[in-house]
Short mmCIF file of C-alpha atoms and ligand atoms in Angstrom, two decimals:
data_model
loop_
_atom_site.label_atom_id
_atom_site.label_comp_id
_atom_site.label_asym_id
_atom_site.label_seq_id
_atom_site.Cartn_x
_atom_site.Cartn_y
_atom_site.Cartn_z
CA MET F 27 -18.75 -21.16 -32.42
CA GLU F 28 -15.63 -22.84 -33.82
CA SER F 29 -15.52 -24.62 -37.16
CA ILE F 30 -12.68 -26.95 -38.06
CA LEU F 31 -10.86 -27.46 -41.35
CA VAL F 32 -8.32 -30.26 -41.77
CA LEU F 33 -5.98 -29.77 -44.72
CA THR F 34 -4.57 -32.97 -46.22
CA HIS F 35 -2.41 -33.93 -49.17
CA ALA F 36 -1.80 -37.02 -51.26
CA ASP F 37 1.27 -39.23 -51.10
CA GLU F 38 3.53 -39.91 -54.08
CA SER F 39 0.80 -42.08 -55.69
CA GLY F 40 -1.10 -38.80 -56.23
CA SER F 41 -4.39 -40.24 -54.97
CA ALA F 42 -4.07 -41.76 -51.46
CA LEU F 43 -3.61 -39.52 -48.45
CA THR F 44 -0.33 -39.62 -46.54
CA ARG F 45 -0.31 -41.32 -43.16
CA HIS F 46 0.51 -37.97 -41.57
CA SER F 47 -2.55 -36.41 -43.26
CA LEU F 48 -4.71 -39.21 -41.83
CA GLU F 49 -3.30 -38.43 -38.37
CA ALA F 50 -4.44 -34.83 -38.84
CA VAL F 51 -7.93 -36.12 -39.78
CA THR F 52 -8.07 -38.02 -36.47
CA ALA F 53 -7.01 -34.91 -34.56
CA GLY F 54 -9.58 -32.76 -36.38
CA GLU F 55 -12.35 -35.30 -35.89
CA GLU F 56 -11.65 -35.58 -32.15
CA LEU F 57 -11.50 -31.80 -31.74
CA ALA F 58 -14.71 -31.24 -33.70
CA ALA F 59 -16.49 -33.87 -31.58
CA ARG F 60 -15.33 -32.22 -28.34
CA LEU F 61 -16.42 -28.77 -29.51
CA GLY F 62 -19.60 -29.90 -31.26
CA ALA F 63 -18.15 -28.09 -34.29
CA SER F 64 -18.48 -28.81 -37.99
CA LEU F 65 -15.53 -30.53 -39.68
CA THR F 66 -14.44 -29.80 -43.24
CA ILE F 67 -11.66 -31.83 -44.84
CA GLY F 68 -9.68 -30.21 -47.66
CA ILE F 69 -7.69 -32.39 -50.05
CA VAL F 70 -4.75 -31.38 -52.26
CA ALA F 71 -4.11 -34.13 -54.81
CA ALA F 72 -3.71 -34.77 -58.53
CA ASP F 73 -6.70 -37.10 -58.33
CA GLY F 74 -8.66 -36.79 -55.08
CA ASN F 75 -11.22 -39.60 -55.56
CA ARG F 76 -9.48 -42.18 -53.41
CA ALA F 77 -8.54 -39.65 -50.76
CA ALA F 78 -12.08 -38.26 -50.57
CA SER F 79 -13.59 -41.76 -50.32
CA ALA F 80 -11.23 -42.62 -47.46
CA VAL F 81 -12.29 -39.69 -45.26
CA LYS F 82 -15.87 -39.03 -46.40
CA HIS F 83 -17.41 -40.42 -43.20
CA ALA F 84 -15.25 -38.22 -40.99
CA ALA F 85 -16.29 -34.88 -42.46
CA SER F 86 -19.47 -32.86 -42.67
CA ARG F 87 -18.02 -31.25 -45.82
CA LEU F 88 -15.29 -32.21 -48.27
CA LEU F 89 -13.37 -29.82 -50.50
CA ALA F 90 -10.68 -30.70 -53.03
CA VAL F 91 -8.31 -29.07 -55.44
CA ARG F 92 -7.26 -31.41 -58.16
CA GLY F 93 -5.23 -31.58 -61.33
CA GLU F 94 -1.69 -32.27 -62.49
CA ALA F 95 -0.42 -29.00 -61.00
CA PHE F 96 -1.01 -30.51 -57.55
CA ALA F 97 0.77 -33.78 -58.21
CA GLN F 98 4.03 -32.28 -57.04
CA ALA F 99 5.05 -30.38 -53.93
CA ARG F 100 5.73 -26.81 -55.04
CA PHE F 101 5.32 -23.63 -53.01
CA ALA F 102 3.31 -21.61 -55.56
CA SER F 103 0.70 -24.27 -56.36
CA ASP F 104 0.43 -25.70 -52.81
CA ALA F 105 0.03 -22.26 -51.21
CA ALA F 106 -2.63 -21.31 -53.79
CA ALA F 107 -4.45 -24.62 -53.22
CA CYS F 108 -4.49 -24.31 -49.42
CA GLU F 109 -5.51 -20.65 -49.61
CA ALA F 110 -8.44 -21.48 -51.92
CA ILE F 111 -9.63 -24.28 -49.61
CA CYS F 112 -9.33 -22.03 -46.53
CA ARG F 113 -11.33 -19.26 -48.20
CA ALA F 114 -14.04 -21.73 -49.25
CA ALA F 115 -14.23 -23.40 -45.82
CA GLN F 116 -14.15 -20.20 -43.72
CA ALA F 117 -13.06 -22.25 -40.70
CA THR F 118 -11.85 -20.73 -37.45
CA ILE F 119 -9.34 -23.52 -36.78
CA VAL F 120 -7.19 -25.14 -39.46
CA VAL F 121 -5.37 -28.37 -38.60
CA ALA F 122 -2.72 -29.68 -41.00
CA PRO F 123 0.14 -32.19 -40.95
CA GLN F 124 3.58 -30.69 -40.39
CA SER F 125 4.90 -32.54 -43.42
CA SER F 126 7.73 -31.04 -45.46
CA ARG F 127 5.15 -30.23 -48.15
CA PHE F 128 2.79 -28.29 -45.88
CA ALA F 129 5.35 -26.92 -43.39
CA ARG F 130 6.88 -24.73 -46.07
CA VAL F 131 3.62 -23.17 -47.26
CA MET F 132 1.35 -22.91 -44.24
CA ALA F 133 2.80 -19.77 -42.62
CA ALA F 134 2.28 -17.97 -45.94
CA VAL F 135 -1.28 -19.30 -46.24
CA ALA F 136 -2.08 -18.14 -42.68
CA HIS F 137 -0.64 -14.72 -43.52
CA ARG F 138 -2.64 -14.45 -46.75
CA ILE F 139 -5.92 -15.02 -45.00
CA GLY F 140 -5.06 -12.94 -41.93
CA GLY F 141 -4.64 -15.86 -39.55
CA VAL F 142 -2.07 -16.96 -36.97
CA ILE F 143 -0.09 -20.19 -36.86
CA ASP F 144 1.56 -22.50 -34.33
CA THR F 145 3.81 -25.37 -35.32
CA HIS F 146 5.02 -28.70 -33.87
CA ILE F 147 1.73 -29.33 -32.10
CA ALA F 148 1.69 -32.66 -30.26
CA ALA F 149 -1.84 -32.66 -28.79
CA LEU F 150 -5.12 -30.76 -28.95
CA ALA F 151 -7.55 -30.40 -26.07
CA THR F 152 -10.46 -28.26 -24.99
CA HIS F 153 -10.96 -26.43 -21.74
CA ILE F 154 -14.07 -24.74 -20.38
CA THR F 155 -13.23 -21.12 -19.61
CA ALA F 156 -14.32 -19.65 -16.29
CA ILE F 157 -15.45 -16.35 -17.85
CA ASP F 158 -18.12 -17.39 -20.35
CA GLY F 159 -18.28 -21.16 -19.85
CA ALA F 160 -17.38 -21.69 -23.52
CA ASP F 161 -14.88 -24.29 -24.68
CA SER F 162 -11.46 -22.91 -25.54
CA VAL F 163 -8.99 -24.86 -27.64
CA GLU F 164 -5.60 -25.74 -26.17
CA ALA F 165 -2.65 -26.85 -28.27
CA THR F 166 0.34 -28.55 -26.67
CA ARG F 167 3.88 -28.34 -27.95
CA TRP F 168 7.40 -28.84 -26.58
CA PHE F 169 10.15 -26.27 -26.25
CA TYR F 170 13.83 -26.32 -25.36
CA ARG F 171 14.46 -29.70 -26.93
CA GLN F 172 11.38 -31.38 -25.46
CA ARG F 173 12.22 -30.34 -21.88
CA ILE F 174 9.37 -27.85 -21.43
CA GLU F 175 5.80 -28.65 -22.39
CA ALA F 176 3.68 -25.59 -23.20
CA VAL F 177 -0.08 -25.31 -23.59
CA VAL F 178 -0.99 -22.57 -26.05
CA THR F 179 -4.36 -20.85 -26.38
CA ARG F 180 -5.20 -17.99 -28.73
CA THR F 181 -8.17 -15.78 -29.36
CA ALA F 182 -7.06 -14.77 -32.88
CA ARG F 183 -8.76 -16.63 -35.72
CA PRO F 184 -8.28 -18.35 -38.06
CA TRP F 185 -5.75 -20.33 -36.05
CA PHE F 186 -3.54 -22.72 -37.99
CA LEU F 187 -2.10 -25.70 -36.13
CA LEU F 188 0.61 -27.86 -37.72
CA LEU F 189 0.67 -31.30 -36.13
CA ASP F 190 3.84 -33.30 -35.58
CA SER F 191 3.77 -36.80 -37.05
CA GLY F 192 3.34 -39.82 -34.79
CA THR F 193 1.14 -37.91 -32.35
CA HIS F 194 -2.22 -39.35 -33.45
CA VAL F 195 -3.52 -42.65 -34.76
CA PRO F 196 -4.08 -42.39 -38.53
CA TYR F 197 -7.79 -42.15 -39.41
CA ALA F 198 -9.08 -45.49 -40.68
CA GLY F 199 -12.86 -45.14 -40.93
CA GLU F 200 -15.02 -46.96 -43.43
CA THR F 201 -14.59 -45.77 -47.00
CA ALA F 202 -17.54 -44.37 -48.94
CA ASN F 203 -17.77 -43.50 -52.60
CA ALA F 204 -16.86 -39.86 -53.15
CA GLN F 205 -16.11 -38.10 -56.42
CA ALA F 206 -13.51 -35.35 -56.24
CA ASP F 207 -15.23 -33.66 -59.20
CA GLU F 208 -18.26 -32.94 -57.04
CA ILE F 209 -16.25 -31.36 -54.25
CA ALA F 210 -13.61 -29.66 -56.40
CA ILE F 211 -13.06 -25.94 -56.06
CA ALA F 212 -11.32 -23.70 -58.57
CA VAL F 213 -7.84 -22.41 -57.84
CA GLU F 214 -6.28 -19.46 -59.58
CA LEU F 215 -2.68 -20.48 -60.05
CA PRO F 216 0.08 -17.89 -60.25
CA ALA F 217 2.82 -18.27 -62.86
CA LEU F 218 4.58 -21.53 -62.03
CA ARG F 219 8.35 -21.20 -62.32
CA THR F 220 9.29 -24.46 -60.62
CA GLU F 221 8.86 -27.89 -62.10
CA VAL F 222 9.81 -31.12 -60.35
CA THR F 223 11.50 -33.20 -63.02
CA GLY F 224 12.10 -36.30 -60.92
CA PHE F 225 13.26 -37.66 -57.60
CA ARG F 226 16.68 -38.85 -56.65
CA ALA F 227 16.54 -40.85 -53.46
CA PRO F 228 18.71 -43.57 -52.01
CA LYS F 229 17.39 -47.11 -52.49
CA GLN F 230 15.00 -48.18 -49.73
CA ASP F 231 17.57 -50.43 -48.05
CA GLU F 232 20.09 -47.56 -48.04
CA GLN F 233 17.65 -45.26 -46.24
CA THR F 234 18.62 -45.53 -42.62
CA ILE F 235 16.18 -42.95 -41.19
CA ARG F 236 12.74 -44.56 -41.17
CA PRO F 237 10.25 -42.51 -39.15
CA ASP F 238 7.54 -45.18 -39.50
CA ALA F 239 9.69 -48.02 -38.10
CA LYS F 240 8.58 -49.59 -34.82
CA LEU F 241 12.16 -49.73 -33.56
CA LEU F 242 14.85 -47.07 -33.25
CA PHE F 243 18.33 -48.61 -33.20
CA VAL F 244 20.94 -46.22 -31.85
CA ALA F 245 24.67 -46.62 -32.39
CA GLY F 246 27.06 -44.98 -29.95
CA ALA F 247 30.75 -44.13 -30.07
CA GLY F 248 31.64 -47.43 -28.37
CA TRP F 249 31.35 -49.21 -31.73
CA THR F 250 34.49 -47.43 -32.90
CA LYS F 251 36.48 -47.63 -29.65
CA LYS F 252 39.23 -50.07 -28.78
CA GLN F 253 37.54 -53.24 -27.61
CA PRO F 254 38.51 -55.48 -24.68
CA ASP F 255 40.59 -57.61 -27.09
CA GLY F 256 42.66 -54.50 -27.91
CA ALA F 257 41.36 -54.17 -31.49
CA VAL F 258 39.29 -51.45 -33.16
CA ARG F 259 36.60 -53.20 -35.22
CA VAL F 260 34.84 -50.46 -37.13
CA GLU F 261 34.34 -52.47 -40.32
CA GLU F 262 32.75 -55.32 -38.40
CA ALA F 263 30.58 -52.83 -36.50
CA GLY F 264 29.32 -51.36 -39.80
CA LYS F 265 28.37 -54.78 -41.14
CA LEU F 266 26.63 -55.78 -37.91
CA ILE F 267 24.61 -52.59 -37.83
CA LEU F 268 23.61 -52.64 -41.51
CA ASN F 269 22.71 -56.33 -41.34
CA PHE F 270 20.50 -55.63 -38.36
CA LEU F 271 18.82 -52.67 -40.05
CA ARG F 272 18.10 -54.73 -43.19
CA ALA F 273 16.73 -57.68 -41.24
CA SER F 274 14.66 -55.70 -38.74
CA GLY F 275 13.56 -52.63 -40.73
CA ALA F 276 14.61 -50.47 -37.77
CA SER F 277 15.48 -46.79 -38.09
CA LEU F 278 19.07 -45.80 -37.35
CA GLY F 279 19.95 -43.16 -34.78
CA SER F 280 23.33 -42.16 -33.44
CA SER F 281 24.93 -40.39 -30.52
CA LYS F 282 26.65 -37.07 -31.17
CA SER F 283 30.05 -38.45 -30.29
CA LEU F 284 29.83 -41.05 -33.02
CA VAL F 285 28.70 -38.74 -35.84
CA ASP F 286 31.17 -36.06 -34.74
CA GLN F 287 34.07 -38.43 -35.33
CA GLY F 288 33.75 -37.92 -39.08
CA GLY F 289 34.95 -34.35 -38.63
CA GLU F 290 37.93 -35.37 -36.55
CA GLY F 291 39.58 -37.50 -39.20
CA ASN F 292 38.86 -40.73 -37.31
CA SER F 293 37.63 -43.92 -38.82
CA VAL F 294 33.82 -43.81 -38.77
CA LEU F 295 30.75 -45.61 -39.99
CA PRO F 296 30.22 -44.14 -43.49
CA PHE F 297 26.41 -44.47 -43.50
CA LEU F 298 25.98 -42.16 -40.49
CA THR F 299 25.42 -38.42 -40.80
CA HIS F 300 24.32 -35.70 -38.41
CA LEU F 301 20.76 -36.38 -39.61
CA ASN F 302 20.95 -39.61 -37.61
CA GLN F 303 21.90 -37.81 -34.40
CA VAL F 304 19.42 -38.16 -31.56
CA GLY F 305 19.41 -35.78 -28.62
CA GLN F 306 19.51 -32.20 -27.45
CA THR F 307 21.24 -31.00 -30.60
CA GLY F 308 19.76 -33.74 -32.78
CA ALA F 309 16.37 -35.30 -33.43
CA THR F 310 13.60 -36.41 -31.06
CA PRO F 311 12.06 -39.29 -33.03
CA ARG F 312 8.87 -41.15 -32.11
CA HIS F 313 9.11 -44.94 -32.19
CA ALA F 314 7.42 -47.62 -30.09
CA LYS F 315 10.75 -49.08 -29.00
CA GLY F 316 14.39 -48.09 -28.89
CA LEU F 317 17.64 -50.04 -28.53
CA ALA F 318 20.82 -48.13 -27.70
CA THR F 319 24.11 -49.90 -28.33
CA CYS F 320 27.64 -48.88 -27.32
CA CYS F 321 26.28 -45.61 -26.03
CA HIS F 322 26.74 -44.18 -22.56
CA GLY F 323 23.24 -42.75 -22.06
CA GLU F 324 24.20 -39.21 -21.10
CA GLU F 325 21.47 -36.64 -20.56
CA PRO F 326 22.08 -34.54 -23.73
CA HIS F 327 21.60 -37.75 -25.71
CA VAL F 328 18.78 -39.33 -23.71
CA VAL F 329 16.64 -36.17 -23.87
CA GLY F 330 16.12 -37.09 -27.55
CA TRP F 331 14.48 -40.36 -26.39
CA ARG F 332 11.60 -38.47 -24.82
CA PHE F 333 8.98 -40.01 -27.11
CA ILE F 334 10.40 -43.55 -27.34
CA GLY F 335 7.90 -45.93 -25.73
CA GLU F 336 10.18 -48.69 -24.41
CA ARG F 337 13.92 -48.12 -23.98
CA ARG F 338 16.59 -50.80 -23.92
CA ALA F 339 20.36 -50.47 -23.98
CA ILE F 340 23.41 -52.66 -24.40
CA SER F 341 26.53 -51.34 -22.72
CA LEU F 342 29.70 -52.80 -21.25
CA ASP F 343 29.56 -50.22 -18.50
CA ALA F 344 27.40 -51.31 -15.55
CA ASN F 345 27.54 -47.73 -14.31
CA CYS F 346 26.37 -46.01 -17.49
CA GLY F 347 23.53 -43.46 -17.66
CA TRP F 348 21.05 -46.09 -18.88
CA THR F 349 21.46 -48.14 -15.72
CA ARG F 350 20.68 -45.03 -13.67
CA GLY F 351 17.03 -45.06 -14.51
CA LYS F 352 17.14 -43.93 -18.13
CA ALA F 353 16.30 -47.28 -19.72
CA ASP F 354 13.64 -49.90 -18.98
CA VAL F 355 16.06 -52.77 -19.59
CA VAL F 356 19.87 -52.65 -19.74
CA TYR F 357 21.98 -55.56 -20.94
CA ILE F 358 25.49 -55.33 -19.52
CA ALA F 359 27.07 -57.12 -22.42
CA ASP F 360 29.30 -56.81 -25.47
CA ALA F 361 27.16 -55.32 -28.25
CA PHE F 362 29.30 -57.05 -30.90
CA GLN F 363 28.28 -60.41 -29.48
CA VAL F 364 24.66 -59.51 -28.82
CA MET F 365 24.06 -58.02 -32.27
CA ALA F 366 25.78 -60.94 -34.03
CA LYS F 367 23.45 -63.34 -32.20
CA LEU F 368 20.43 -61.16 -32.92
CA ASN F 369 21.28 -61.01 -36.63
CA GLU F 370 21.67 -64.77 -36.67
CA LEU F 371 18.20 -65.20 -35.15
CA LEU F 372 16.67 -62.65 -37.52
CA ASN F 373 18.26 -64.38 -40.50
CA GLY F 374 16.73 -67.70 -39.56
CA GLY F 375 19.80 -69.13 -37.85
CA LYS F 376 22.26 -68.30 -40.67
CA GLN F 377 25.58 -66.95 -39.46
CA TRP F 378 25.57 -63.22 -40.10
CA ALA F 379 29.32 -63.42 -40.01
CA ALA F 380 29.64 -65.24 -43.33
CA ASN F 381 31.30 -62.11 -44.73
CA SER F 382 33.14 -61.20 -41.57
CA SER F 383 36.46 -62.37 -40.25
CA HIS F 384 35.41 -62.20 -36.62
CA ARG F 385 34.05 -64.46 -33.98
CA LYS F 386 31.05 -66.72 -34.37
CA ASP F 387 30.27 -67.23 -30.68
C1 LIG G 429 25.50 -28.77 -25.48
C2 LIG G 429 25.62 -30.23 -25.72
C3 LIG G 429 24.74 -30.84 -26.58
C4 LIG G 429 24.81 -32.22 -26.84
N1 LIG G 429 23.91 -32.80 -27.67
C5 LIG G 429 23.96 -34.13 -27.87
C6 LIG G 429 23.02 -34.78 -28.70
O1 LIG G 429 22.12 -34.16 -29.30
N2 LIG G 429 23.11 -36.12 -28.86
C7 LIG G 429 24.10 -36.85 -28.25
O2 LIG G 429 24.16 -38.06 -28.46
N3 LIG G 429 25.01 -36.27 -27.47
C8 LIG G 429 24.97 -34.93 -27.27
N4 LIG G 429 25.93 -34.34 -26.50
C9 LIG G 429 27.08 -35.17 -26.06
C10 LIG G 429 26.76 -36.07 -24.89
O3 LIG G 429 26.92 -35.34 -23.70
C11 LIG G 429 27.72 -37.28 -24.88
O4 LIG G 429 29.05 -36.82 -24.96
C12 LIG G 429 27.48 -38.26 -26.03
O5 LIG G 429 26.14 -38.61 -26.11
C13 LIG G 429 28.33 -39.52 -25.76
O6 LIG G 429 28.20 -40.40 -26.86
P1 LIG G 429 28.33 -41.97 -26.66
O7 LIG G 429 27.51 -42.39 -25.49
O8 LIG G 429 28.06 -42.62 -27.97
O9 LIG G 429 29.89 -42.16 -26.41
P2 LIG G 429 30.77 -42.51 -25.06
O10 LIG G 429 30.41 -41.55 -24.01
O11 LIG G 429 32.13 -42.59 -25.57
O12 LIG G 429 30.20 -43.91 -24.66
C14 LIG G 429 30.50 -45.10 -25.35
C15 LIG G 429 29.92 -46.25 -24.56
O13 LIG G 429 30.05 -47.43 -25.32
C16 LIG G 429 30.30 -48.50 -24.40
N5 LIG G 429 30.92 -49.59 -25.15
C17 LIG G 429 32.12 -49.64 -25.75
N6 LIG G 429 32.29 -50.83 -26.38
C18 LIG G 429 31.15 -51.53 -26.18
C19 LIG G 429 30.71 -52.84 -26.56
N7 LIG G 429 31.50 -53.67 -27.28
N8 LIG G 429 29.48 -53.24 -26.17
C20 LIG G 429 28.67 -52.43 -25.43
N9 LIG G 429 29.05 -51.19 -25.03
C21 LIG G 429 30.27 -50.75 -25.39
C22 LIG G 429 31.23 -47.87 -23.36
O14 LIG G 429 31.21 -48.62 -22.15
C23 LIG G 429 30.61 -46.49 -23.21
O15 LIG G 429 29.64 -46.52 -22.17
C24 LIG G 429 25.84 -32.97 -26.23
C25 LIG G 429 26.74 -32.35 -25.34
C26 LIG G 429 26.63 -31.00 -25.11
C27 LIG G 429 27.60 -30.36 -24.15
#
C-alpha cells in the first residue's frame, strides 16, 4: 500500500507556501485519492502556521520544521529538514516542487534515505497492473527538448518525484486553524557554513522573465533587421518591446538568432540574454498565450512553444513557419506598427511614441 508525502516550502515571506508548492499539494492530493492512500504534507518554513492552515484540509497528517534556520534556502539546512520530514513520514512516494530551493537538495535527500528520484515530472497517473491488479504509479516527463514523452514506473521505494511548475492548479482549499508548534518535528542541523546576507535582484519592472505571466511575448531577429524603409530601428524596437512588457506584464522570450547577435558585435537589444531564449537549445516555458513578433517560426524555435496554450505571431513573411500550421493566428503585418498601436491601446490611448522619433500611424 502506497503512502504519499508532499514536501513544501515557504516563499520569501517565510510563512506562506509558494505557488509551486501548492501545485505539488494538488498533485499529491489527486494521487492519494486515486490510490486510496494516506497523504502527509511536510512544510519547511521559518514560521509554518499560515502554511499549515492553508493545507490542513488536504492532508491526513501535517509535519513541519520551523525556525530561523529555515527562513533561507541553504543546502545544509534544507537537506536536513527534508530528510527529517521523510524519516518521520515514512512515505513510499514523495512529491515535491522542482523549485530552485528543492531541486538542489532532493537528490541528496533521496540518497540519504535510500530512495530513488525522477525530475521534471509533468503529470502523475495510476494504472492497474495485469499481474496483481494493484494500482501502479506512472510519472510522465519529456525528453529530447519536449519531443518525446515518457511514462516512468518504478518498483523501488521511496520514490521521489520533482514536479515541474505550471503543471497543476495550485491547491486552494478552505483554510483551517493549524499551529506549526503542534506538528513540528526536531531537526538535527549540521554545522552551517553558509549564511544568506541579502538578495540582489533587478527591480520588478526590469525582470523580463516572468514565469507566472499569462502571456509570453517573443522577440525575433526581425526587430534588428533592415526594415522596408531601409532603416535599422533597434532603439525604437527596444522601446516598443519594453513599453509593451511594462503595460501588459508579459514575460519576454527571444529567438536564438536575436540573442546570438550580441556575440557577433551587432547592435542588439540590451535587455535580452540567452536566458530569454525559447526553443530546442533554450527554454520551454508554460504560459496560457504566446505572441511571436519578427520571428520566422522555425522548428528549433517553435519546439520551445510546446506548452503555450494559444499561439499568435506577427510576421511580414506570409510564407513563414507560423503560417504553416505552427500558430493559431498569424498577422501578416509590420510588428513595429502593430506593437505601437497595441501599446497605445494598453496605455489608454496615449501615444507610446512620445519618446520616440518614429511614426505615429
Ligand atoms: C541545433 C540548433 C538548435 C537551435 N535552437 C534554437 C532555439 O533554441 N531557439 C531558437 O529560436 N532558434 C534555434 N535555432 C535556430 C533556428 O533554426 C532559427 O535560425 C532561429 O529561430 C531564427 O530566428 P528568427 O526567427 O528570430 O530570425 P529570422 O529567421 O531572421 O526571422 C526574422 C523574421 O522577422 C520577420 N520580420 C522582419 N521585420 C519584421 C517586421 N517589421 N514585422 C514583422 N516581421 C518582421 C522576417 O520576415 C522574418 O520572418 C537552432 C538551430 C539549430 C541548428
